[in-house]
Amino acid sequence: LKLFCCPLLEVETFVNIVMRDDKLARLLFFVGCAGLPWLWAVHLMYYLEKKRKRAAGEDDESNNDQDALLNGESSSDSEDDAPAEQILLLEKKWVKRESVALILVVFAWVSWIVVFQILKDSLPSWLLVRGENDAERTGW
């Protein structure tokens, strides 16, 4: 309730919230399905960078709380404890789904652009944003 009354005073509480990676991946998948598929690309880049850092053994200071969750340490707001392997497998599952969905959306978008550019002269005018005579009125 305090959040809606004075959001500037509650910023510190949101900075300290740590979400498990598998739950974050699941949330971003559904948000992408709701109409923001570019979030899939952003999360895919984040995941690949995190995976590269993990493989290289680099420590990320901003990810210490997340590493604590993966190593089995308890968090004050975690309601269910899952093993680190299960978290990584669930995250990988959602990232794969995001990747496939992103490829399908990009393919559909590019196909739509190509079809409408190639067939723009043979399509009926009701499918176009502007009619056949609009070019004369606009000067283009």
Tab-separated table of C-alpha atoms in Angstrom:
chain	number	residue	atom	x	y	z
A	1	LEU	CA	0.000	0.000	0.000
A	2	LYS	CA	2.902	2.350	0.713
A	3	LEU	CA	4.182	1.698	-2.795
A	4	PHE	CA	1.222	3.395	-4.443
A	5	CYS	CA	1.175	6.288	-1.992
A	6	CYS	CA	4.805	7.301	-2.262
A	7	PRO	CA	6.822	5.260	-4.760
A	8	LEU	CA	10.029	7.297	-4.354
A	9	LEU	CA	10.409	6.249	-0.720
A	10	GLU	CA	10.139	2.551	-1.532
A	11	VAL	CA	12.854	2.326	-4.201
A	12	GLU	CA	15.346	0.735	-1.814
A	13	THR	CA	13.102	-2.264	-1.246
A	14	PHE	CA	12.969	-3.015	-4.984
A	15	VAL	CA	16.732	-2.821	-5.393
A	16	ASN	CA	17.236	-5.692	-2.946
A	17	ILE	CA	14.697	-8.069	-4.520
A	18	VAL	CA	16.360	-11.115	-6.051
A	19	MET	CA	14.407	-13.275	-8.473
A	20	ARG	CA	15.564	-16.763	-9.326
A	21	ASP	CA	16.771	-17.056	-12.903
A	22	ASP	CA	14.254	-19.736	-13.830
A	23	LYS	CA	11.350	-17.617	-12.594
A	24	LEU	CA	12.742	-14.583	-14.416
A	25	ALA	CA	13.037	-16.578	-17.656
A	26	ARG	CA	9.468	-17.862	-17.280
A	27	LEU	CA	8.150	-14.355	-16.595
A	28	LEU	CA	9.969	-12.877	-19.596
A	29	PHE	CA	8.682	-15.659	-21.851
A	30	PHE	CA	5.070	-14.861	-20.972
A	31	VAL	CA	5.634	-11.102	-21.202
A	32	GLY	CA	7.081	-11.680	-24.683
A	33	CYS	CA	4.017	-13.709	-25.593
A	34	ALA	CA	1.855	-10.829	-24.405
A	35	GLY	CA	3.245	-8.554	-27.089
A	36	LEU	CA	6.856	-7.638	-26.308
A	37	PRO	CA	8.923	-10.219	-28.220
A	38	TRP	CA	12.008	-7.966	-28.151
A	39	LEU	CA	12.323	-8.950	-24.475
A	40	TRP	CA	13.163	-12.457	-25.657
A	41	ALA	CA	16.176	-11.080	-27.529
A	42	VAL	CA	17.258	-9.008	-24.521
A	43	HIS	CA	16.957	-11.969	-22.173
A	44	LEU	CA	18.751	-14.237	-24.625
A	45	MET	CA	21.706	-11.821	-24.712
A	46	TYR	CA	21.687	-11.637	-20.894
A	47	TYR	CA	21.581	-15.434	-20.607
A	48	LEU	CA	24.421	-15.978	-23.076
A	49	GLU	CA	26.595	-13.394	-21.312
A	50	LYS	CA	25.890	-14.982	-17.931
A	51	LYS	CA	26.660	-18.420	-19.351
A	52	ARG	CA	29.928	-17.128	-20.839
A	53	LYS	CA	30.954	-15.606	-17.502
A	54	ARG	CA	30.067	-18.801	-15.668
A	55	ALA	CA	32.139	-20.874	-18.115
A	56	ALA	CA	35.089	-18.474	-17.819
A	57	GLY	CA	34.874	-18.494	-14.034
A	58	GLU	CA	34.496	-14.729	-13.763
A	59	ASP	CA	32.849	-13.365	-10.638
A	60	ASP	CA	30.113	-10.811	-11.057
A	61	GLU	CA	29.688	-8.620	-7.981
A	62	SER	CA	26.124	-7.723	-8.907
A	63	ASN	CA	25.114	-11.380	-9.029
A	64	ASN	CA	26.222	-12.417	-5.524
A	65	ASP	CA	22.672	-12.774	-4.219
A	66	GLN	CA	21.746	-14.946	-7.197
A	67	ASP	CA	24.801	-17.135	-6.640
A	68	ALA	CA	23.812	-17.509	-3.000
A	69	LEU	CA	20.424	-18.819	-4.112
A	70	LEU	CA	22.059	-21.268	-6.496
A	71	ASN	CA	24.463	-22.488	-3.815
A	72	GLY	CA	21.600	-23.392	-1.512
A	73	GLU	CA	21.712	-20.482	0.901
A	74	SER	CA	18.292	-19.403	2.018
A	75	SER	CA	16.750	-16.089	1.138
A	76	SER	CA	14.207	-14.216	3.198
A	77	ASP	CA	11.660	-14.052	0.379
A	78	SER	CA	12.108	-17.492	-1.168
A	79	GLU	CA	9.076	-19.617	-0.536
A	80	ASP	CA	10.350	-22.756	-2.211
A	81	ASP	CA	13.866	-24.123	-2.261
A	82	ALA	CA	14.974	-25.883	-5.412
A	83	PRO	CA	18.330	-27.488	-6.120
A	84	ALA	CA	20.764	-25.488	-8.242
A	85	GLU	CA	20.676	-28.075	-11.044
A	86	GLN	CA	16.893	-27.871	-11.257
A	87	ILE	CA	17.025	-24.053	-11.398
A	88	LEU	CA	19.562	-24.189	-14.228
A	89	LEU	CA	17.532	-26.784	-16.158
A	90	LEU	CA	14.312	-24.796	-15.801
A	91	GLU	CA	16.077	-21.621	-16.886
A	92	LYS	CA	17.522	-23.413	-19.909
A	93	LYS	CA	14.045	-24.745	-20.811
A	94	TRP	CA	12.489	-21.265	-20.797
A	95	VAL	CA	15.418	-19.736	-22.689
A	96	LYS	CA	15.041	-22.415	-25.391
A	97	ARG	CA	11.352	-21.584	-25.670
A	98	GLU	CA	12.210	-17.885	-25.936
A	99	SER	CA	14.759	-18.619	-28.669
A	100	VAL	CA	12.324	-20.669	-30.747
A	101	ALA	CA	9.567	-18.098	-30.314
A	102	LEU	CA	11.944	-15.267	-31.257
A	103	ILE	CA	12.999	-17.075	-34.428
A	104	LEU	CA	9.348	-17.675	-35.370
A	105	VAL	CA	8.362	-14.049	-34.742
A	106	VAL	CA	11.306	-12.668	-36.707
A	107	PHE	CA	10.595	-15.088	-39.573
A	108	ALA	CA	6.914	-14.094	-39.650
A	109	TRP	CA	7.783	-10.385	-39.512
A	110	VAL	CA	10.366	-10.583	-42.311
A	111	SER	CA	8.024	-12.738	-44.408
A	112	TRP	CA	5.224	-10.212	-43.968
A	113	ILE	CA	7.500	-7.359	-45.054
A	114	VAL	CA	8.816	-9.244	-48.092
A	115	VAL	CA	5.372	-10.365	-49.250
A	116	PHE	CA	3.889	-6.897	-48.965
A	117	GLN	CA	6.847	-5.284	-50.725
A	118	ILE	CA	6.905	-7.757	-53.607
A	119	LEU	CA	3.137	-7.928	-54.111
A	120	LYS	CA	2.224	-4.339	-53.241
A	121	ASP	CA	1.030	-3.578	-56.776
A	122	SER	CA	-1.199	-6.642	-57.036
A	123	LEU	CA	-2.802	-6.421	-53.556
A	124	PRO	CA	-6.267	-4.905	-53.188
A	125	SER	CA	-6.298	-1.345	-51.879
A	126	TRP	CA	-8.133	-2.283	-48.672
A	127	LEU	CA	-5.046	-4.233	-47.537
A	128	LEU	CA	-2.788	-1.213	-47.911
A	129	VAL	CA	-2.431	1.582	-45.395
A	130	ARG	CA	-3.006	4.168	-48.079
A	131	GLY	CA	-5.171	3.874	-51.135
A	132	GLU	CA	-4.093	4.059	-54.767
A	133	ASN	CA	-5.026	7.747	-55.075
A	134	ASP	CA	-3.398	8.879	-51.827
A	135	ALA	CA	-0.052	9.439	-53.530
A	136	GLU	CA	-1.507	12.304	-55.509
A	137	ARG	CA	-2.858	14.036	-52.406
A	138	THR	CA	0.293	13.707	-50.310
A	139	GLY	CA	2.778	14.595	-53.052
A	140	TRP	CA	4.894	11.533	-52.568
